[in-house]
Coordinates of C-alpha atoms in Angstrom, one line a residue:
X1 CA 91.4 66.4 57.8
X2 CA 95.0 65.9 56.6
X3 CA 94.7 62.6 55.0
X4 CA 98.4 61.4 55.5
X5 CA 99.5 60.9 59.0
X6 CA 101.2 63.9 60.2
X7 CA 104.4 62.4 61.7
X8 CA 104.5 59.7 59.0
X9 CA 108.2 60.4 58.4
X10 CA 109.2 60.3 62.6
X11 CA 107.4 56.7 62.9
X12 CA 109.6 55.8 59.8
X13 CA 112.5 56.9 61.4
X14 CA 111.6 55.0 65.2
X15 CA 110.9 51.8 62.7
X16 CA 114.2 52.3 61.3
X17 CA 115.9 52.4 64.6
X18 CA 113.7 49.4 66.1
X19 CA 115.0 47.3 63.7
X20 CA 118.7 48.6 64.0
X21 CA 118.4 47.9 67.9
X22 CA 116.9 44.4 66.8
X23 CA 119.5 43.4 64.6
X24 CA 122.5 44.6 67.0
X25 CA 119.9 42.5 69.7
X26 CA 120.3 39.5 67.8
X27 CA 124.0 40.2 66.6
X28 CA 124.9 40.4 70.5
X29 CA 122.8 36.8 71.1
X30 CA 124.8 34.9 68.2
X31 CA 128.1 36.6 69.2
X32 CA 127.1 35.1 73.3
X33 CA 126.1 31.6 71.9
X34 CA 129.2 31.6 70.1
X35 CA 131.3 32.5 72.7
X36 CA 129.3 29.7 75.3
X37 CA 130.4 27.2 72.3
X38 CA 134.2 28.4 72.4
X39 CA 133.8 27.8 76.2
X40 CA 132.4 24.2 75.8
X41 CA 134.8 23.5 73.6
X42 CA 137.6 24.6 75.6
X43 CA 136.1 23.0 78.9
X44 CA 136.3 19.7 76.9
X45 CA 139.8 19.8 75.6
X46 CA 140.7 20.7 78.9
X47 CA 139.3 17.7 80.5
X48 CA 140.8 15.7 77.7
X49 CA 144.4 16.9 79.1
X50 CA 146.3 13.4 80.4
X51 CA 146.9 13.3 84.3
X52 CA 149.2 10.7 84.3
X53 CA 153.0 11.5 83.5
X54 CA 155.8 9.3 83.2
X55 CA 158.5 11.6 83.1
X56 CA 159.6 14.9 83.8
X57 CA 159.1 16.5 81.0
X58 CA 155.7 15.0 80.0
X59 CA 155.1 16.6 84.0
X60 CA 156.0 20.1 82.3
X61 CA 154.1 19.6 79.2
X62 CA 150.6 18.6 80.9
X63 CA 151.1 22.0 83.5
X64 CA 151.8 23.7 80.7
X65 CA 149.0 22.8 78.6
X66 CA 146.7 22.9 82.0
X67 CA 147.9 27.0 82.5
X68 CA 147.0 28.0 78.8
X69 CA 143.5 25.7 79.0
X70 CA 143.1 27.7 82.7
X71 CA 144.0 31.0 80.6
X72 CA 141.9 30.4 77.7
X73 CA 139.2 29.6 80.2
X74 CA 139.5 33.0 81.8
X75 CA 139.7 34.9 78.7
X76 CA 136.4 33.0 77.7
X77 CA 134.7 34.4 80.7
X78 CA 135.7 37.6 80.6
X79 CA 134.5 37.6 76.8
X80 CA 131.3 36.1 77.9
X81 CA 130.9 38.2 81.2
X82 CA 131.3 41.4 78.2
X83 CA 128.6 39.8 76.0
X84 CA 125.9 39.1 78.7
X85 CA 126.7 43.2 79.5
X86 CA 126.2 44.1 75.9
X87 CA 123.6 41.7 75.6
X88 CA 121.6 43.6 78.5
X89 CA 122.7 47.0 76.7
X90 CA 121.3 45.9 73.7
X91 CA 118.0 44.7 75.0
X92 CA 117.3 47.8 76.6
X93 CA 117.9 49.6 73.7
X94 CA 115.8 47.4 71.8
X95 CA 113.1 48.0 74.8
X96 CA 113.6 51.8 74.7
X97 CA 112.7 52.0 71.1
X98 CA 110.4 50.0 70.8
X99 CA 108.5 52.3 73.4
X100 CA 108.9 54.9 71.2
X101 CA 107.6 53.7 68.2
X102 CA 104.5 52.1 70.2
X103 CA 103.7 55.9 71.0
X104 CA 103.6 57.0 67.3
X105 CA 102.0 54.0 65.9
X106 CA 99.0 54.5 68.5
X107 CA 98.9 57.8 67.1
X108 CA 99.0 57.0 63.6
X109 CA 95.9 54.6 64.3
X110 CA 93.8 57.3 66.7
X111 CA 94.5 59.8 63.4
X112 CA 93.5 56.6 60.5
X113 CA 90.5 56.2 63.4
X114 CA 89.3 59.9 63.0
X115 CA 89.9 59.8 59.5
X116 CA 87.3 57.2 59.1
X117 CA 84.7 58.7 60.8
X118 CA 85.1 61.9 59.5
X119 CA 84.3 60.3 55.8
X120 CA 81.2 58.1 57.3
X121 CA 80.1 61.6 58.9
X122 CA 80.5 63.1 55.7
X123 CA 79.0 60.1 53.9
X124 CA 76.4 59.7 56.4
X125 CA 75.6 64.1 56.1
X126 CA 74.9 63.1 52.2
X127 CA 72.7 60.5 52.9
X128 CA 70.4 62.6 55.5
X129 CA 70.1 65.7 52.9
X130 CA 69.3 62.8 50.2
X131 CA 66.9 61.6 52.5
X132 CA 65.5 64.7 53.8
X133 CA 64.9 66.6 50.1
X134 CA 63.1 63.7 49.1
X135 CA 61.1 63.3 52.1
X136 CA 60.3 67.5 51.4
X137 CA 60.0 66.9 47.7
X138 CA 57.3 64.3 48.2
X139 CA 55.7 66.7 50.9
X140 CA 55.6 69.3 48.2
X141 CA 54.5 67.3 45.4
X142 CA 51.5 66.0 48.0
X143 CA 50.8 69.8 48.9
X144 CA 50.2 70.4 45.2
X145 CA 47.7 67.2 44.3
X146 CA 46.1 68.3 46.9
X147 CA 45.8 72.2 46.5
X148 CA 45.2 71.0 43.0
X149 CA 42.2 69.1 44.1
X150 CA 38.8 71.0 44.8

């Protein structure tokens, strides 16, 4: 039997693109906790915008800070709305390849599985035609004390 796994060089390859879908998995999370933290941060400065005014134009600088907080805010979503879609992308990705390198790697243990008892068969072959010439050796050398013996 082949000693080296036949499709040694495709479950290479599925590893290889497990760990690509992991990484871009994990690049996706950092990118969506990053954008959660750009949110908080811009939730908080927006609550830290003054409602009291005391003139007109202090009026028109609070609504104006208030629209680009409320625009920011949006923007944020919509990023983080595209990150928890990517995120999803990702994970099946990650899912789907993973399922295809679980195929291979149960086949590279059923082969290492066959390899072994092939070489305990053949180990185990030696053993019974040690044992059995010795058994007919001593049967032998017993035939001829005792044809030797009148």
């Amino acid at each position: 039997m082949n000693r080296q796994f036949p499709l040694a060089g495709l479950l290479r390859l599925r590893r290889l693109e497990q760990d690509q879908a992991a990484a871009r998995f994990g690049a996706v999370n950092a990118q969506l906790r990053a954008v959660g933290a750009r949110q908080a941060s811009a939730r908080a400065e927006a609550e830290e915008i003054p409602s009291d005014v005391d003139s007109s134009s202090a009026l028109l600088a609070v609504a104006a800070a208030r629209a680009a907080a409320a625009s920011l805010l949006t923007e944020l979503d919509a990023l983080s709305a595209a990150a928890e879609a990517e995120r999803g992308r990702a994970q099946r990705d990650l899912a789907s390849a993973r399922g295809r390198t679980v195929g291979l790697e149960k086949l590279e243990a059923r082969h290492h599985e066959l390899l072994e008892a092939a070489e305990l068969a053949a180990e185990q072959g030696v053993l019974d035609d040690l044992g059995s010439s010795g058994h007919l050796r001593r049967g032998a050398e017993a035939a001829a004390r005792g044809a030797s013996t009148p």
